[in-house]
Amino acid sequence: MSLLSDNVIPGNHGKIFTTNAKEQVEVAKVVEAILTVNGIKDVLVNTDVFPAEITIHTTEIVEIEKVENAVKPTGFHAIPKGGLFQL
């Protein structure tokens, strides 16, 4: 793959992930797990859609696999959505 498709790149765009967490408590567990990954600046959640969308902003390049692996112990998933951001 490539640098852009395998990583969350620092900047204003962030990377959108989807999660199978439905309830607010479940989504909070997912967000808490994501925030344990080094380099994560903030996490924005959109629960108005299903699956819920989580936008992750970073201060450094973070591998998508690290985000996915951080969420797995919660019993939920974080899957990157779509392709690259539009310019």
GROMACS .gro file of N, CA and C in nm:
model
  261
    1MET      N    1   0.083  -0.117   0.000
    1MET     CA    2   0.000   0.000   0.000
    1MET      C    3   0.088   0.124   0.000
    2SER      N    4   0.043   0.232   0.063
    2SER     CA    5   0.121   0.355   0.058
    2SER      C    6   0.117   0.426   0.192
    3LEU      N    7   0.199   0.529   0.201
    3LEU     CA    8   0.206   0.609   0.323
    3LEU      C    9   0.069   0.666   0.358
    4LEU      N   10  -0.003   0.717   0.260
    4LEU     CA   11  -0.133   0.780   0.286
    4LEU      C   12  -0.243   0.680   0.321
    5SER      N   13  -0.242   0.564   0.259
    5SER     CA   14  -0.351   0.469   0.282
    5SER      C   15  -0.329   0.381   0.405
    6ASP      N   16  -0.206   0.371   0.453
    6ASP     CA   17  -0.175   0.285   0.568
    6ASP      C   18  -0.160   0.361   0.699
    7ASN      N   19  -0.171   0.493   0.695
    7ASN     CA   20  -0.144   0.574   0.813
    7ASN      C   21  -0.245   0.687   0.828
    8VAL      N   22  -0.254   0.737   0.951
    8VAL     CA   23  -0.328   0.860   0.977
    8VAL      C   24  -0.223   0.970   0.974
    9ILE      N   25  -0.240   1.065   0.884
    9ILE     CA   26  -0.142   1.170   0.861
    9ILE      C   27  -0.183   1.295   0.941
   10PRO      N   28  -0.087   1.361   1.007
   10PRO     CA   29  -0.120   1.484   1.081
   10PRO      C   30  -0.178   1.591   0.988
   11GLY      N   31  -0.265   1.672   1.042
   11GLY     CA   32  -0.325   1.780   0.964
   11GLY      C   33  -0.470   1.801   1.000
   12ASN      N   34  -0.535   1.890   0.928
   12ASN     CA   35  -0.673   1.927   0.957
   12ASN      C   36  -0.775   1.825   0.907
   13HIS      N   37  -0.737   1.740   0.813
   13HIS     CA   38  -0.832   1.647   0.753
   13HIS      C   39  -0.864   1.529   0.844
   14GLY      N   40  -0.763   1.475   0.909
   14GLY     CA   41  -0.783   1.358   0.992
   14GLY      C   42  -0.816   1.236   0.907
   15LYS      N   43  -0.854   1.129   0.972
   15LYS     CA   44  -0.892   1.005   0.904
   15LYS      C   45  -1.022   0.958   0.966
   16ILE      N   46  -1.118   0.921   0.883
   16ILE     CA   47  -1.248   0.876   0.932
   16ILE      C   48  -1.248   0.724   0.942
   17PHE      N   49  -1.291   0.676   1.058
   17PHE     CA   50  -1.309   0.533   1.083
   17PHE      C   51  -1.456   0.510   1.113
   18THR      N   52  -1.503   0.388   1.091
   18THR     CA   53  -1.637   0.350   1.134
   18THR      C   54  -1.622   0.247   1.244
   19THR      N   55  -1.724   0.238   1.329
   19THR     CA   56  -1.721   0.142   1.438
   19THR      C   57  -1.859   0.077   1.452
   20ASN      N   58  -1.859  -0.046   1.499
   20ASN     CA   59  -1.984  -0.117   1.520
   20ASN      C   60  -2.043  -0.091   1.658
   21ALA      N   61  -1.981  -0.003   1.736
   21ALA     CA   62  -2.036   0.036   1.866
   21ALA      C   63  -2.164   0.117   1.842
   22LYS      N   64  -2.270   0.084   1.916
   22LYS     CA   65  -2.400   0.150   1.894
   22LYS      C   66  -2.435   0.248   2.005
   23GLU      N   67  -2.424   0.204   2.128
   23GLU     CA   68  -2.462   0.286   2.242
   23GLU      C   69  -2.353   0.388   2.275
   24GLN      N   70  -2.392   0.497   2.339
   24GLN     CA   71  -2.297   0.603   2.376
   24GLN      C   72  -2.185   0.549   2.465
   25VAL      N   73  -2.218   0.458   2.556
   25VAL     CA   74  -2.118   0.399   2.646
   25VAL      C   75  -2.018   0.317   2.566
   26GLU      N   76  -2.067   0.244   2.467
   26GLU     CA   77  -1.978   0.163   2.383
   26GLU      C   78  -1.884   0.251   2.301
   27VAL      N   79  -1.939   0.358   2.244
   27VAL     CA   80  -1.858   0.451   2.165
   27VAL      C   81  -1.753   0.516   2.254
   28ALA      N   82  -1.789   0.548   2.377
   28ALA     CA   83  -1.693   0.609   2.471
   28ALA      C   84  -1.576   0.514   2.498
   29LYS      N   85  -1.604   0.384   2.508
   29LYS     CA   86  -1.496   0.285   2.528
   29LYS      C   87  -1.402   0.283   2.408
   30VAL      N   88  -1.459   0.291   2.289
   30VAL     CA   89  -1.379   0.292   2.166
   30VAL      C   90  -1.291   0.417   2.162
   31VAL      N   91  -1.349   0.532   2.192
   31VAL     CA   92  -1.273   0.658   2.191
   31VAL      C   93  -1.161   0.653   2.294
   32GLU      N   94  -1.191   0.603   2.412
   32GLU     CA   95  -1.090   0.591   2.518
   32GLU      C   96  -0.974   0.503   2.473
   33ALA      N   97  -1.005   0.393   2.406
   33ALA     CA   98  -0.901   0.303   2.356
   33ALA      C   99  -0.816   0.371   2.249
   34ILE      N  100  -0.879   0.447   2.161
   34ILE     CA  101  -0.806   0.517   2.055
   34ILE      C  102  -0.711   0.621   2.115
   35LEU      N  103  -0.756   0.690   2.218
   35LEU     CA  104  -0.674   0.794   2.280
   35LEU      C  105  -0.550   0.739   2.350
   36THR      N  106  -0.542   0.608   2.371
   36THR     CA  107  -0.422   0.549   2.432
   36THR      C  108  -0.308   0.535   2.333
   37VAL      N  109  -0.337   0.547   2.204
   37VAL     CA  110  -0.234   0.534   2.101
   37VAL      C  111  -0.150   0.662   2.098
   38ASN      N  112  -0.018   0.647   2.100
   38ASN     CA  113   0.072   0.762   2.095
   38ASN      C  114   0.052   0.838   1.965
   39GLY      N  115   0.046   0.971   1.974
   39GLY     CA  116   0.034   1.055   1.856
   39GLY      C  117  -0.108   1.100   1.825
   40ILE      N  118  -0.208   1.046   1.896
   40ILE     CA  119  -0.347   1.086   1.872
   40ILE      C  120  -0.371   1.219   1.942
   41LYS      N  121  -0.417   1.320   1.866
   41LYS     CA  122  -0.443   1.453   1.922
   41LYS      C  123  -0.586   1.463   1.973
   42ASP      N  124  -0.683   1.427   1.889
   42ASP     CA  125  -0.822   1.430   1.932
   42ASP      C  126  -0.906   1.336   1.847
   43VAL      N  127  -1.025   1.308   1.899
   43VAL     CA  128  -1.117   1.215   1.833
   43VAL      C  129  -1.255   1.281   1.831
   44LEU      N  130  -1.313   1.292   1.712
   44LEU     CA  131  -1.448   1.348   1.696
   44LEU      C  132  -1.542   1.235   1.657
   45VAL      N  133  -1.661   1.233   1.716
   45VAL     CA  134  -1.755   1.123   1.694
   45VAL      C  135  -1.883   1.176   1.631
   46ASN      N  136  -1.932   1.105   1.529
   46ASN     CA  137  -2.062   1.134   1.467
   46ASN      C  138  -2.149   1.011   1.486
   47THR      N  139  -2.241   1.017   1.583
   47THR     CA  140  -2.330   0.903   1.609
   47THR      C  141  -2.465   0.919   1.541
   48ASP      N  142  -2.479   1.023   1.458
   48ASP     CA  143  -2.604   1.044   1.386
   48ASP      C  144  -2.620   0.946   1.270
   49VAL      N  145  -2.513   0.876   1.235
   49VAL     CA  146  -2.515   0.778   1.127
   49VAL      C  147  -2.477   0.642   1.184
   50PHE      N  148  -2.516   0.535   1.113
   50PHE     CA  149  -2.470   0.402   1.151
   50PHE      C  150  -2.408   0.338   1.029
   51PRO      N  151  -2.291   0.284   1.042
   51PRO     CA  152  -2.212   0.278   1.165
   51PRO      C  153  -2.159   0.414   1.205
   52ALA      N  154  -2.138   0.432   1.336
   52ALA     CA  155  -2.087   0.560   1.387
   52ALA      C  156  -1.953   0.592   1.323
   53GLU      N  157  -1.932   0.720   1.295
   53GLU     CA  158  -1.806   0.764   1.234
   53GLU      C  159  -1.719   0.833   1.338
   54ILE      N  160  -1.592   0.798   1.336
   54ILE     CA  161  -1.494   0.854   1.428
   54ILE      C  162  -1.385   0.919   1.344
   55THR      N  163  -1.365   1.049   1.362
   55THR     CA  164  -1.259   1.120   1.291
   55THR      C  165  -1.142   1.137   1.387
   56ILE      N  166  -1.026   1.089   1.344
   56ILE     CA  167  -0.906   1.093   1.428
   56ILE      C  168  -0.807   1.194   1.371
   57HIS      N  169  -0.760   1.285   1.457
   57HIS     CA  170  -0.655   1.380   1.421
   57HIS      C  171  -0.530   1.342   1.501
   58THR      N  172  -0.414   1.357   1.438
   58THR     CA  173  -0.290   1.316   1.503
   58THR      C  174  -0.187   1.428   1.502
   59THR      N  175  -0.086   1.412   1.588
   59THR     CA  176   0.027   1.505   1.591
   59THR      C  177   0.147   1.449   1.516
   60GLU      N  178   0.138   1.322   1.481
   60GLU     CA  179   0.244   1.254   1.406
   60GLU      C  180   0.181   1.143   1.323
   61ILE      N  181   0.260   1.083   1.236
   61ILE     CA  182   0.208   0.973   1.154
   61ILE      C  183   0.179   0.853   1.246
   62VAL      N  184   0.057   0.801   1.238
   62VAL     CA  185   0.014   0.687   1.319
   62VAL      C  186  -0.037   0.579   1.225
   63GLU      N  187   0.013   0.457   1.244
   63GLU     CA  188  -0.032   0.346   1.160
   63GLU      C  189  -0.178   0.312   1.190
   64ILE      N  190  -0.254   0.289   1.085
   64ILE     CA  191  -0.395   0.251   1.100
   64ILE      C  192  -0.406   0.122   1.181
   65GLU      N  193  -0.313   0.031   1.160
   65GLU     CA  194  -0.315  -0.097   1.232
   65GLU      C  195  -0.305  -0.076   1.383
   66LYS      N  196  -0.231   0.024   1.428
   66LYS     CA  197  -0.220   0.053   1.572
   66LYS      C  198  -0.355   0.096   1.628
   67VAL      N  199  -0.429   0.176   1.552
   67VAL     CA  200  -0.562   0.219   1.595
   67VAL      C  201  -0.655   0.099   1.602
   68GLU      N  202  -0.654   0.017   1.498
   68GLU     CA  203  -0.741  -0.102   1.494
   68GLU      C  204  -0.710  -0.195   1.611
   69ASN      N  205  -0.582  -0.218   1.638
   69ASN     CA  206  -0.542  -0.309   1.746
   69ASN      C  207  -0.574  -0.253   1.884
   70ALA      N  208  -0.573  -0.121   1.899
   70ALA     CA  209  -0.608  -0.060   2.028
   70ALA      C  210  -0.755  -0.078   2.059
   71VAL      N  211  -0.839  -0.081   1.957
   71VAL     CA  212  -0.984  -0.090   1.976
   71VAL      C  213  -1.029  -0.235   1.996
   72LYS      N  214  -0.961  -0.331   1.937
   72LYS     CA  215  -1.005  -0.472   1.942
   72LYS      C  216  -1.034  -0.524   2.083
   73PRO      N  217  -0.953  -0.495   2.185
   73PRO     CA  218  -0.983  -0.547   2.320
   73PRO      C  219  -1.116  -0.499   2.377
   74THR      N  220  -1.174  -0.393   2.323
   74THR     CA  221  -1.303  -0.343   2.371
   74THR      C  222  -1.418  -0.430   2.321
   75GLY      N  223  -1.390  -0.516   2.223
   75GLY     CA  224  -1.495  -0.599   2.164
   75GLY      C  225  -1.559  -0.535   2.042
   76PHE      N  226  -1.508  -0.419   2.003
   76PHE     CA  227  -1.560  -0.348   1.886
   76PHE      C  228  -1.451  -0.333   1.782
   77HIS      N  229  -1.485  -0.272   1.671
   77HIS     CA  230  -1.389  -0.254   1.562
   77HIS      C  231  -1.382  -0.107   1.523
   78ALA      N  232  -1.267  -0.068   1.469
   78ALA     CA  233  -1.249   0.064   1.407
   78ALA      C  234  -1.192   0.036   1.269
   79ILE      N  235  -1.271   0.064   1.167
   79ILE     CA  236  -1.232   0.033   1.029
   79ILE      C  237  -1.222   0.162   0.950
   80PRO      N  238  -1.107   0.185   0.883
   80PRO     CA  239  -1.093   0.308   0.805
   80PRO      C  240  -1.199   0.317   0.697
   81LYS      N  241  -1.254   0.435   0.680
   81LYS     CA  242  -1.361   0.455   0.583
   81LYS      C  243  -1.305   0.514   0.454
   82GLY      N  244  -1.351   0.461   0.344
   82GLY     CA  245  -1.320   0.518   0.213
   82GLY      C  246  -1.174   0.524   0.179
   83GLY      N  247  -1.144   0.608   0.083
   83GLY     CA  248  -1.008   0.622   0.037
   83GLY      C  249  -0.941   0.743   0.098
   84LEU      N  250  -0.871   0.815   0.015
   84LEU     CA  251  -0.798   0.932   0.060
   84LEU      C  252  -0.890   1.052   0.066
   85PHE      N  253  -0.852   1.152   0.144
   85PHE     CA  254  -0.931   1.273   0.154
   85PHE      C  255  -0.926   1.350   0.022
   86GLN      N  256  -1.028   1.431  -0.001
   86GLN     CA  257  -1.032   1.511  -0.123
   86GLN      C  258  -0.957   1.641  -0.101
   87LEU      N  259  -0.887   1.683  -0.204
   87LEU     CA  260  -0.813   1.810  -0.195
   87LEU      C  261  -0.897   1.923  -0.249
   0.00000   0.00000   0.00000
